[in-house]
Coordinates of C-alpha atoms in Angstrom, one line a residue:
M28 CA -10.1 1.8 2.1
R29 CA -6.3 2.6 2.0
R30 CA -4.0 5.4 3.0
S31 CA -0.9 6.2 1.1
G32 CA 1.6 9.0 0.9
R33 CA 5.2 9.7 1.9
H34 CA 6.7 10.1 5.3
Q35 CA 10.3 9.7 6.4
I36 CA 10.5 7.5 9.5
R37 CA 13.1 8.6 12.0
R38 CA 15.7 5.9 12.5
E39 CA 15.5 4.3 16.0
E40 CA 18.0 1.8 17.4
W41 CA 15.7 -1.1 18.1
G42 CA 16.3 -4.8 17.5
I43 CA 14.1 -7.7 16.5
H44 CA 13.1 -11.0 18.0
P45 CA 15.4 -13.8 16.7
D46 CA 13.0 -16.7 17.1
E47 CA 14.7 -20.1 17.7
G48 CA 13.1 -21.6 14.6
R49 CA 13.9 -18.9 12.1
R50 CA 16.6 -19.7 9.5
G51 CA 18.9 -17.4 7.7
R52 CA 18.7 -14.4 10.0
R53 CA 20.0 -11.4 8.0
G54 CA 22.2 -8.7 9.5
W55 CA 21.8 -9.7 13.2
R56 CA 24.5 -7.8 15.0
G57 CA 23.1 -7.5 18.5
R58 CA 24.7 -8.5 21.8
R59 CA 23.9 -11.9 23.2
R60 CA 20.8 -12.1 25.3
R61 CA 18.2 -14.8 26.3
V62 CA 15.3 -15.5 24.0
R63 CA 11.8 -14.8 25.3
A64 CA 8.9 -16.8 24.0
V65 CA 5.9 -14.6 23.4
L66 CA 2.4 -15.7 24.1
V67 CA -0.6 -14.5 22.0
A68 CA -4.1 -15.2 23.4
G69 CA -2.7 -18.1 25.4
S70 CA -1.3 -20.1 22.4
V71 CA -0.1 -19.6 18.9
A72 CA -0.4 -22.0 15.9
V73 CA 2.8 -23.7 14.9
G74 CA 2.8 -22.1 11.5
L75 CA 2.5 -18.4 12.5
L76 CA 5.2 -16.5 14.3
L77 CA 4.5 -13.7 16.7
T78 CA 6.6 -10.8 15.4
A79 CA 6.1 -8.6 18.5
C80 CA 3.8 -8.1 21.5
S81 CA 3.2 -5.1 23.5
G82 CA 2.9 -4.9 27.3
D83 CA -0.4 -4.7 29.1
G84 CA -0.3 -1.0 29.2
S85 CA 0.1 -0.7 32.9
D86 CA 3.3 1.3 32.6
G87 CA 2.0 4.3 30.7
S88 CA 5.4 6.0 30.7
S89 CA 6.8 3.2 28.5
Y90 CA 4.7 4.6 25.7
D91 CA 5.4 8.2 26.5
R92 CA 9.1 7.9 26.2
G93 CA 9.0 6.7 22.6
G94 CA 5.7 7.9 21.4
S95 CA 5.7 11.5 22.6
K96 CA 9.0 12.4 21.2
A97 CA 8.3 10.8 17.9
R98 CA 4.9 12.7 17.7
D99 CA 6.7 16.0 18.4
D100 CA 9.4 15.3 15.8
N101 CA 7.4 13.5 13.1
G102 CA 3.7 13.8 13.7
F103 CA 3.0 10.2 14.6
P104 CA 4.2 7.8 17.4
A105 CA 7.3 5.8 16.7
P106 CA 8.0 2.6 18.7
G107 CA 8.5 3.1 22.4
P108 CA 9.9 0.7 24.9
V109 CA 7.2 -1.5 26.5
R110 CA 7.0 -4.1 29.2
P111 CA 7.6 -7.6 27.8
T112 CA 4.8 -10.2 28.0
G113 CA 7.0 -13.3 28.0
P114 CA 6.4 -16.5 30.0
S115 CA 6.6 -16.3 33.8
G116 CA 9.4 -18.0 35.6
T117 CA 12.0 -15.3 36.4
D118 CA 12.0 -11.7 37.4
D119 CA 13.4 -10.5 34.1
G120 CA 10.6 -12.1 32.0
T121 CA 12.6 -15.0 30.7
A122 CA 11.2 -18.5 30.9
E123 CA 12.6 -21.0 33.3
S124 CA 13.5 -23.3 30.5
D125 CA 15.8 -20.5 29.1
Q126 CA 18.0 -20.8 32.2
K127 CA 18.5 -24.5 31.8
G128 CA 20.2 -26.4 29.0
E129 CA 21.5 -24.6 26.0
V130 CA 22.6 -20.9 25.9
R131 CA 20.6 -18.9 23.4
E132 CA 20.8 -15.5 21.9
S133 CA 18.3 -13.2 23.4
A134 CA 15.8 -10.6 22.2
P135 CA 15.9 -6.9 23.0
P136 CA 12.8 -5.5 24.7
A137 CA 9.5 -5.8 22.8
D138 CA 9.1 -3.1 20.2
Y139 CA 6.7 -1.9 17.6
L140 CA 8.8 -2.4 14.4
S141 CA 8.7 -5.2 12.0
T142 CA 11.5 -5.4 9.3
F143 CA 12.0 -7.9 6.6
A144 CA 13.6 -8.4 3.1
L145 CA 11.2 -8.5 0.2
D146 CA 10.5 -11.9 -1.3
V147 CA 8.5 -12.9 -4.4
D148 CA 9.1 -16.7 -4.2
T149 CA 6.1 -18.9 -5.0
A150 CA 7.6 -22.4 -5.0
S151 CA 6.1 -23.4 -1.6
Y152 CA 2.5 -23.0 -2.8
G153 CA 3.3 -24.7 -6.2
Y154 CA 4.9 -27.7 -4.4
A155 CA 2.0 -27.9 -1.9
R156 CA -0.5 -28.0 -4.8
R157 CA 1.5 -30.8 -6.5
T158 CA 1.7 -32.8 -3.2
L159 CA -2.0 -32.5 -2.5
E160 CA -2.9 -33.6 -6.0
E161 CA -0.9 -36.7 -5.4
G162 CA -3.0 -37.4 -2.3
R163 CA -0.3 -36.4 0.3
R164 CA -0.1 -33.5 2.7
P165 CA 3.0 -31.4 2.3
D166 CA 5.8 -31.5 4.9
P167 CA 5.0 -28.6 7.2
T168 CA 8.6 -27.4 6.9
T169 CA 8.1 -26.7 3.2
V170 CA 5.0 -24.4 3.8
R171 CA 5.9 -20.7 3.8
P172 CA 2.8 -18.5 4.1
E173 CA 4.3 -15.5 2.3
E174 CA 4.8 -17.7 -0.8
F175 CA 1.2 -18.9 -0.7
I176 CA 0.1 -15.2 -0.4
N177 CA 2.4 -13.9 -3.1
S178 CA 1.2 -16.6 -5.5
F179 CA -1.9 -14.4 -6.0
G180 CA -0.1 -11.2 -6.8
Q181 CA -2.0 -10.7 -10.0
E182 CA -5.3 -10.8 -8.0
Q183 CA -4.3 -7.7 -6.1
D184 CA -5.5 -4.2 -7.0
Y185 CA -2.5 -2.2 -6.0
E186 CA -1.7 0.9 -7.9
R187 CA 1.6 0.8 -9.7
P188 CA 4.3 3.4 -10.2
D189 CA 5.2 5.0 -13.5
G190 CA 9.0 4.3 -13.1
D191 CA 11.2 2.1 -11.0
G192 CA 10.6 1.5 -7.4
F193 CA 7.3 0.8 -5.5
T194 CA 3.9 2.1 -4.6
V195 CA 2.8 1.3 -1.0
T196 CA -0.8 0.3 -0.3
V197 CA -1.9 -0.3 3.3
D198 CA -5.4 -1.6 4.0
G199 CA -7.2 -4.2 6.1
A200 CA -10.4 -5.4 7.7
R201 CA -11.8 -6.9 10.9
T202 CA -11.6 -10.7 11.2
A203 CA -14.9 -11.1 13.1
A204 CA -18.4 -9.7 12.8
A205 CA -19.0 -6.3 14.3
D206 CA -20.4 -6.2 17.9
P207 CA -23.4 -3.8 18.1
S208 CA -23.1 -3.8 21.9
R209 CA -19.8 -2.0 21.5
G210 CA -21.3 0.6 19.1
E211 CA -20.0 -1.2 16.0
E212 CA -21.9 -1.5 12.8
D213 CA -22.5 -5.0 11.6
A214 CA -21.0 -4.7 8.1
N215 CA -21.5 -8.4 7.1
S216 CA -22.0 -11.9 8.4
D217 CA -18.5 -13.0 9.3
T218 CA -18.5 -16.3 11.0
F219 CA -15.3 -16.6 13.0
G220 CA -16.6 -15.6 16.4
Q221 CA -16.4 -12.7 18.9
E222 CA -13.2 -14.1 20.2
N223 CA -11.7 -12.3 17.2
R224 CA -13.5 -9.0 17.8
D225 CA -10.4 -6.9 18.5
W226 CA -8.3 -8.6 15.7
R227 CA -7.7 -7.1 12.3
F228 CA -5.9 -8.2 9.2
L229 CA -3.6 -5.4 8.0
R230 CA -2.2 -5.8 4.5
V231 CA 0.9 -4.0 3.2
G232 CA 1.0 -4.2 -0.6
L233 CA 4.0 -3.2 -2.6
A234 CA 3.9 -3.1 -6.4
T235 CA 6.4 -2.3 -9.1
R236 CA 5.7 -0.9 -12.6
E237 CA 4.1 -3.0 -15.2
A238 CA 6.4 -5.3 -17.2
E239 CA 7.4 -3.7 -20.5
D240 CA 6.7 -5.2 -23.8
A241 CA 9.3 -7.7 -24.9
G242 CA 10.7 -5.2 -27.4
E243 CA 11.2 -2.5 -24.8
R244 CA 13.2 -4.3 -22.1
P245 CA 17.0 -4.6 -22.1
P246 CA 18.4 -7.7 -23.9
A247 CA 18.9 -10.8 -21.7
A248 CA 21.9 -13.1 -21.3
L249 CA 20.5 -16.2 -19.6
T250 CA 22.5 -19.2 -18.5
F251 CA 20.4 -22.2 -17.9
V252 CA 21.8 -24.7 -15.5
I253 CA 19.9 -28.0 -16.0
D254 CA 19.9 -31.0 -13.8
V255 CA 20.3 -34.2 -15.8
S256 CA 20.8 -36.6 -12.9
G257 CA 19.1 -40.0 -12.7
S258 CA 16.2 -38.6 -10.6
M259 CA 15.3 -36.3 -13.4
A260 CA 14.2 -39.3 -15.6
E261 CA 10.9 -39.3 -13.7
P262 CA 8.0 -38.1 -16.0
G263 CA 7.4 -34.4 -15.3
R264 CA 11.0 -33.5 -14.7
L265 CA 13.6 -33.4 -17.5
D266 CA 11.0 -34.0 -20.2
L267 CA 9.1 -31.0 -18.9
V268 CA 12.3 -28.9 -18.7
R269 CA 13.3 -29.7 -22.3
Q270 CA 9.8 -28.8 -23.5
S271 CA 9.8 -25.6 -21.6
L272 CA 13.2 -24.5 -22.9
G273 CA 12.1 -25.2 -26.4
V274 CA 9.1 -23.0 -26.1
M275 CA 11.0 -20.3 -24.4
T276 CA 13.7 -20.3 -27.1
D277 CA 11.0 -19.4 -29.7
Q278 CA 9.7 -16.7 -27.4
L279 CA 13.0 -14.8 -26.7
R280 CA 14.2 -11.9 -28.9
D281 CA 16.9 -12.1 -31.5
D282 CA 19.2 -9.9 -29.5
D283 CA 18.8 -12.1 -26.4
S284 CA 21.5 -14.7 -25.6
V285 CA 21.3 -18.2 -24.1
A286 CA 23.9 -20.6 -22.6
L287 CA 23.3 -24.2 -21.5
V288 CA 25.0 -26.0 -18.7
S289 CA 24.1 -29.6 -17.6
F290 CA 25.1 -31.4 -14.5
S291 CA 24.9 -34.9 -13.0
D292 CA 28.0 -36.2 -11.2
E293 CA 29.9 -33.6 -13.1
A294 CA 29.0 -30.4 -14.9
R295 CA 29.7 -29.3 -18.5
T296 CA 28.9 -26.4 -20.7
V297 CA 26.6 -27.8 -23.4
L298 CA 26.3 -24.4 -25.2
P299 CA 28.3 -21.2 -24.6
M300 CA 26.6 -17.9 -24.5
T301 CA 24.9 -17.7 -28.0
R302 CA 22.8 -14.9 -29.5
L303 CA 19.5 -16.2 -30.7
G304 CA 19.3 -14.5 -34.0
D305 CA 19.8 -17.2 -36.6
N306 CA 21.0 -19.7 -34.0
R307 CA 17.6 -21.0 -32.7
G308 CA 18.0 -24.3 -34.5
R309 CA 21.4 -24.8 -32.8
I310 CA 19.9 -24.0 -29.4
H311 CA 17.0 -26.5 -30.0
D312 CA 19.6 -29.2 -31.0
A313 CA 21.5 -28.6 -27.8
I314 CA 18.4 -28.8 -25.7
D315 CA 17.5 -32.2 -27.4
T316 CA 20.8 -33.7 -26.3
L317 CA 19.9 -33.4 -22.6
E318 CA 19.4 -36.9 -21.2
P319 CA 19.3 -38.2 -17.6
T320 CA 22.5 -39.9 -16.4
D321 CA 23.9 -40.3 -12.9
S322 CA 24.0 -38.6 -9.5
T323 CA 23.3 -34.9 -8.6
N324 CA 26.3 -32.7 -8.1
L325 CA 24.3 -29.5 -7.8
G326 CA 27.3 -27.5 -6.5
A327 CA 29.3 -28.3 -9.6
G328 CA 26.4 -27.3 -11.8
V329 CA 25.9 -23.9 -10.1
T330 CA 29.6 -23.2 -10.1
T331 CA 30.0 -24.0 -13.8
G332 CA 26.9 -22.1 -14.6
Y333 CA 28.1 -18.9 -13.0
R334 CA 31.5 -19.4 -14.7
T335 CA 29.8 -19.7 -18.0
A336 CA 27.7 -16.7 -17.3
V337 CA 30.8 -14.6 -16.5
D338 CA 32.5 -15.8 -19.6
G339 CA 29.5 -14.7 -21.7
L340 CA 28.8 -11.5 -19.7
R341 CA 27.1 -8.9 -21.8
E342 CA 27.4 -5.2 -20.9
G343 CA 24.0 -3.5 -21.0
A344 CA 22.1 -6.8 -20.8
T345 CA 20.4 -8.4 -17.8
N346 CA 22.7 -11.4 -16.9
R347 CA 20.9 -14.1 -15.0
V348 CA 21.5 -17.8 -14.1
V349 CA 18.3 -20.0 -14.2
L350 CA 18.6 -23.3 -12.2
L351 CA 16.2 -26.1 -13.2
S352 CA 16.4 -29.0 -10.8
D353 CA 14.7 -31.2 -8.3
A354 CA 17.4 -30.0 -5.9
L355 CA 18.0 -33.5 -4.5
A356 CA 21.8 -33.0 -4.3
N357 CA 23.7 -36.1 -3.3
T358 CA 27.2 -35.7 -4.7
G359 CA 29.9 -33.1 -4.2
E360 CA 29.1 -30.0 -2.3
T361 CA 25.5 -30.1 -0.9
D362 CA 25.5 -27.2 1.5
A363 CA 23.8 -24.1 0.1
D364 CA 26.1 -21.6 1.8
A365 CA 29.3 -23.4 0.6
I366 CA 27.9 -23.4 -2.9
L367 CA 27.2 -19.7 -2.7
D368 CA 30.7 -19.0 -1.5
R369 CA 32.1 -20.4 -4.7
I370 CA 30.1 -18.0 -6.8
S371 CA 30.2 -14.9 -4.5
D372 CA 32.6 -12.9 -6.8
A373 CA 30.3 -13.4 -9.8
R374 CA 27.3 -12.3 -7.9
R375 CA 28.9 -9.3 -6.3
E376 CA 31.1 -8.0 -9.0
H377 CA 28.8 -8.7 -12.0
G378 CA 25.4 -8.6 -10.3
I379 CA 24.3 -12.0 -11.8
T380 CA 21.2 -13.1 -10.1
L381 CA 19.7 -16.6 -9.7
F382 CA 16.2 -17.8 -10.6
G383 CA 15.4 -21.3 -9.3
V384 CA 12.8 -23.4 -11.0
G385 CA 11.9 -26.6 -9.0
V386 CA 10.4 -29.8 -10.5
G387 CA 9.5 -33.3 -9.3
S388 CA 7.3 -34.9 -6.8
D389 CA 10.3 -35.3 -4.5
Y390 CA 11.9 -31.9 -4.3
G391 CA 14.8 -30.4 -2.3
D392 CA 12.8 -27.3 -1.3
A393 CA 15.1 -26.1 1.5
L394 CA 18.2 -26.2 -0.6
M395 CA 16.6 -24.4 -3.6
E396 CA 15.1 -21.7 -1.5
R397 CA 18.3 -21.1 0.4
L398 CA 20.3 -20.8 -2.9
A399 CA 17.8 -18.4 -4.4
D400 CA 17.4 -16.2 -1.3
K401 CA 21.1 -15.8 -0.8
G402 CA 21.8 -15.7 -4.5
D403 CA 19.8 -12.5 -4.9
G404 CA 17.0 -14.2 -6.7
H405 CA 13.8 -16.2 -6.1
T406 CA 12.2 -19.5 -6.8
T407 CA 9.1 -21.0 -8.4
Y408 CA 7.9 -24.5 -8.9
V409 CA 6.4 -26.2 -12.0
S410 CA 4.4 -29.5 -11.9
N411 CA 2.9 -29.6 -15.4
A412 CA 3.1 -28.1 -18.9
A413 CA 0.7 -25.3 -18.1
D414 CA 2.8 -24.3 -15.1
A415 CA 5.9 -24.4 -17.2
R416 CA 4.4 -22.2 -20.0
T417 CA 3.4 -19.7 -17.3
V418 CA 6.9 -19.6 -15.9
F419 CA 8.9 -19.5 -19.1
C420 CA 6.6 -17.5 -21.3
D421 CA 5.1 -15.1 -18.8
Q422 CA 7.1 -15.0 -15.5
L423 CA 10.7 -15.3 -16.8
P424 CA 10.4 -12.4 -19.3
R425 CA 9.1 -10.3 -16.4
N426 CA 12.0 -11.4 -14.3
I427 CA 14.7 -10.7 -16.8
D428 CA 14.8 -7.0 -15.9
L429 CA 15.2 -5.6 -12.3
T430 CA 13.6 -2.5 -10.9
A431 CA 15.0 -2.7 -7.3
R432 CA 17.9 -4.2 -5.5
D433 CA 18.2 -5.1 -1.8
A434 CA 14.6 -4.1 -1.2
K435 CA 13.4 -4.2 2.5
A436 CA 10.2 -3.2 4.2
Q437 CA 9.7 -1.8 7.7
V438 CA 6.3 -1.4 9.4
S439 CA 6.0 0.8 12.5
F440 CA 3.0 0.2 14.7
D441 CA 1.5 2.8 17.0
P442 CA 1.5 1.5 20.6
E443 CA -1.4 3.8 21.5
T444 CA -3.7 1.9 19.1
V445 CA -2.0 -1.5 18.7
E446 CA -1.9 -4.0 21.5
Q447 CA -0.3 -7.0 19.6
F448 CA 0.8 -7.8 16.1
R449 CA 2.5 -10.5 14.1
L450 CA 3.7 -10.8 10.6
I451 CA 2.4 -13.9 8.9
G452 CA 5.4 -15.7 7.2
Y453 CA 8.7 -14.2 6.1
D454 CA 10.2 -16.3 8.9
N455 CA 13.6 -16.5 7.2
R456 CA 13.6 -13.1 5.6
Q457 CA 13.7 -11.1 8.9
V458 CA 16.1 -8.2 9.1
A459 CA 17.3 -6.4 12.3
D460 CA 15.3 -3.3 12.7
E461 CA 18.5 -1.1 13.0
D462 CA 19.7 -2.5 9.6
F463 CA 16.7 -1.2 7.6
R464 CA 18.7 1.7 6.3
D465 CA 22.0 -0.1 6.2
D466 CA 22.4 -0.7 2.5
R467 CA 25.2 -3.1 3.0
V468 CA 22.6 -5.6 4.5
D469 CA 21.1 -7.8 1.9
G470 CA 17.4 -7.4 0.8
G471 CA 15.4 -8.8 -2.1
E472 CA 15.7 -8.3 -5.8
I473 CA 12.5 -7.3 -7.5
G474 CA 11.5 -7.0 -11.1
P475 CA 8.8 -5.2 -13.1
G476 CA 5.2 -6.6 -12.9
H477 CA 5.7 -7.9 -9.3
T478 CA 3.7 -7.4 -6.2
V479 CA 4.8 -8.2 -2.7
T480 CA 2.2 -8.6 0.1
A481 CA 2.8 -8.7 3.8
L482 CA -0.2 -9.7 6.0
Y483 CA -0.2 -8.8 9.7
A484 CA -2.6 -10.0 12.3
V485 CA -3.1 -6.9 14.5
R486 CA -5.0 -6.7 17.8
V487 CA -6.2 -3.1 18.3
R488 CA -6.9 -1.6 21.6
P489 CA -10.7 -1.4 22.4
G490 CA -12.1 1.9 21.2
A491 CA -8.8 2.9 19.6
S492 CA -8.8 5.6 16.9
G493 CA -6.2 7.4 14.9
H494 CA -2.9 6.2 13.5
V495 CA -2.3 2.4 13.4
A496 CA 0.8 1.8 11.3
T497 CA 3.3 3.3 8.8
A498 CA 4.8 1.1 6.2
T499 CA 8.1 2.0 4.4
V500 CA 9.9 0.2 1.6
R501 CA 13.5 1.0 0.9
W502 CA 15.4 -0.1 -2.2
L503 CA 18.5 0.6 -4.3
D504 CA 18.3 1.7 -7.9
P505 CA 19.4 -1.4 -9.9
D506 CA 22.0 0.6 -11.9
S507 CA 23.2 3.5 -9.7
R508 CA 22.6 1.8 -6.3
T509 CA 21.1 5.1 -5.1
P510 CA 18.7 4.4 -2.2
H511 CA 15.0 5.4 -2.4
E512 CA 12.0 5.0 -0.1
S513 CA 8.2 5.1 -0.3
T514 CA 5.7 5.1 2.5
G515 CA 2.1 4.5 3.3
Q516 CA 0.0 4.9 6.4
I517 CA -3.3 3.6 7.8
E518 CA -5.7 4.6 10.6
A519 CA -7.9 2.5 12.8
G520 CA -11.2 3.5 11.0
S521 CA -9.8 2.0 7.8
L522 CA -9.7 -1.4 9.4
D523 CA -13.3 -1.6 10.6
G524 CA -14.8 -3.0 7.4
G525 CA -15.7 -6.7 7.3
L526 CA -13.3 -9.2 5.8
W527 CA -15.9 -10.9 3.6
G528 CA -17.5 -7.9 2.0
A529 CA -17.6 -7.1 -1.7
E530 CA -14.9 -4.4 -1.5
T531 CA -12.4 -6.8 0.0
A532 CA -13.1 -9.4 -2.6
R533 CA -12.4 -6.9 -5.4
S534 CA -9.3 -5.7 -3.7
G535 CA -7.7 -9.1 -3.3
L536 CA -7.7 -9.0 0.5
Q537 CA -10.0 -12.0 0.7
V538 CA -7.7 -14.2 -1.3
T539 CA -4.7 -13.0 0.7
A540 CA -6.5 -14.0 4.0
I541 CA -7.6 -17.4 2.5
A542 CA -4.1 -18.2 1.4
A543 CA -2.6 -17.2 4.8
Y544 CA -5.2 -19.3 6.7
F545 CA -4.6 -22.3 4.4
A546 CA -0.8 -22.1 4.8
D547 CA -1.3 -22.0 8.6
A548 CA -3.6 -25.0 8.5
L549 CA -1.1 -27.0 6.5
R550 CA 1.7 -26.1 8.9
S551 CA -0.3 -26.8 12.1
G552 CA -2.3 -29.9 11.0
G553 CA -5.5 -28.1 10.0
G554 CA -7.1 -28.4 13.4
G555 CA -7.7 -24.6 13.8
G556 CA -8.7 -23.0 17.0
A557 CA -5.1 -22.4 18.4
A558 CA -4.1 -19.4 16.4
A559 CA -4.9 -15.8 17.2
P560 CA -7.0 -14.6 15.6
V561 CA -8.9 -17.9 15.7
P562 CA -9.0 -19.3 12.1
P563 CA -11.9 -21.0 10.3
S564 CA -11.9 -24.7 9.8
L565 CA -10.6 -26.1 6.5
R566 CA -14.1 -26.8 5.5
E567 CA -15.2 -23.2 6.1
L568 CA -12.1 -22.0 4.3
A569 CA -12.9 -24.2 1.3
D570 CA -16.4 -22.8 1.1
R571 CA -15.0 -19.2 1.3
A572 CA -12.6 -20.0 -1.5
D573 CA -15.3 -21.6 -3.6
E574 CA -17.6 -18.6 -3.2
L575 CA -14.7 -16.1 -4.0
A576 CA -13.8 -18.1 -7.1
S577 CA -17.4 -18.0 -8.4
N578 CA -17.7 -14.3 -7.7
T579 CA -14.3 -13.3 -9.4
E580 CA -14.2 -16.0 -12.1
S581 CA -10.5 -16.2 -11.4
K582 CA -8.8 -19.4 -12.6
P583 CA -6.0 -19.1 -9.9
I584 CA -8.6 -18.7 -7.1
R585 CA -10.5 -21.6 -8.5
Q586 CA -7.3 -23.7 -8.4
L587 CA -6.9 -22.6 -4.8
A588 CA -10.4 -23.7 -3.9
E589 CA -9.8 -27.1 -5.4
T590 CA -6.5 -27.4 -3.6
I591 CA -8.2 -26.6 -0.2
D592 CA -10.9 -29.2 -1.1
R593 CA -8.1 -31.8 -1.5
A594 CA -6.7 -30.9 1.9
V595 CA -10.1 -31.3 3.4
D596 CA -10.4 -34.8 2.0
L597 CA -7.0 -35.7 3.6
A598 CA -7.8 -34.1 7.0

């Protein structure tokens, strides 16, 4: 069951927890303080970050100061200051280790806000699939849970808006079987133990309008920046890129335009911006000339690509750079931020966004992801012809248009009903809470046909009822830059259903949970038992995925089940 509607959240001046391991913190402007490590149920799996923890409730006034005023003003509790639950060691709650060695930025007091930039990347899951198919476990640093989750956007049942912007769906379920001794009805036969009895999964689903038919969208001006370095000679790299570009050339409209830039140790414009019209043969000939040569000067390729895009800029069209590479940069500028500085004017003045397509068994995941995140775009990964057809014939046409710029989400949890919560993933997409409505702070660029899912593990207070959380998404109109917001809410009773019931299978919540559990297992070694809520084993997870695939007859879920089976074999 879900709750939706509109509600304006009163802006409060609260910060976020800048975890030591998080990269790319956006908009952090707070004063310097010491970082507190936060404990959840004694220990937390390596892969899942604790977004915030409440106190133990012994200081009741800490909730009254924030919650009562917000209830008077807005009708529901806003975050109130609470006592920190950091490690012991000092009077102020900081760990002893924080007073020795390096000086760190610190976190403000624990709060009940979670704020992040929207992200529709899927490359992490695609690369993990490829790696497991080759009989290797992926490097844990390449596993980003939100990209596993968002790889199954088409399996979600979120309602979609009629125009630009988002709908907000908030729902969830308990992660363990009901306990009759506590007056709870046993909705199904969950197997993950009573240690999880107070934990819930809370899902925030954001959806844009359906993608328009190809004839209804604005024309596109696409500059393809193609890696022709020596590493691209491996089967499944440049040959796959050429094949994909050829198929896509036949799919685009006559009034679309294409430019081609290739790079190895240097970059060159192979084809200036060219209308397709009667020029498809010319474009195919240019694609056929692409051959692997020397080293990888990715910085030169991106810079030349953006210069070519600006030279061929079309008013009234969607102008986008598409980077196709294994991102194994080894010549010239190899730092993502330095590369982005070179193209900052083109991005800011002309709104040219970047779409990164990764290929290859060895893949520079971190560089590609950083470029796309900071380049107002996103990434995906292709490992075979079927993946490439999906990306270039299905996904890319959807991603040509934009429905929202600088989109961010903020979830406000009610301290009267929520004891602890954490956002699963989005580690490097965090935004300072006070910057949620600062439209100068970068968010995510989202197109039609997209869904974005944020999954929270929430520990509710025993016997809690009433409001649990309010989720708000804020974005700018892609043309006028006018800000808009949509909001959804949920109450405790809507989280009492079992995770593995028929309704959650139909809604997409089960595949969301499976994808999140799987990502955590890959990041933490697959042992299970350390995270809160306690996860199933990989074998249990594989069985759940197999059952869900059979019930839904979904090809992507079947692929997920097979991928988990491979991970079981390698465990």
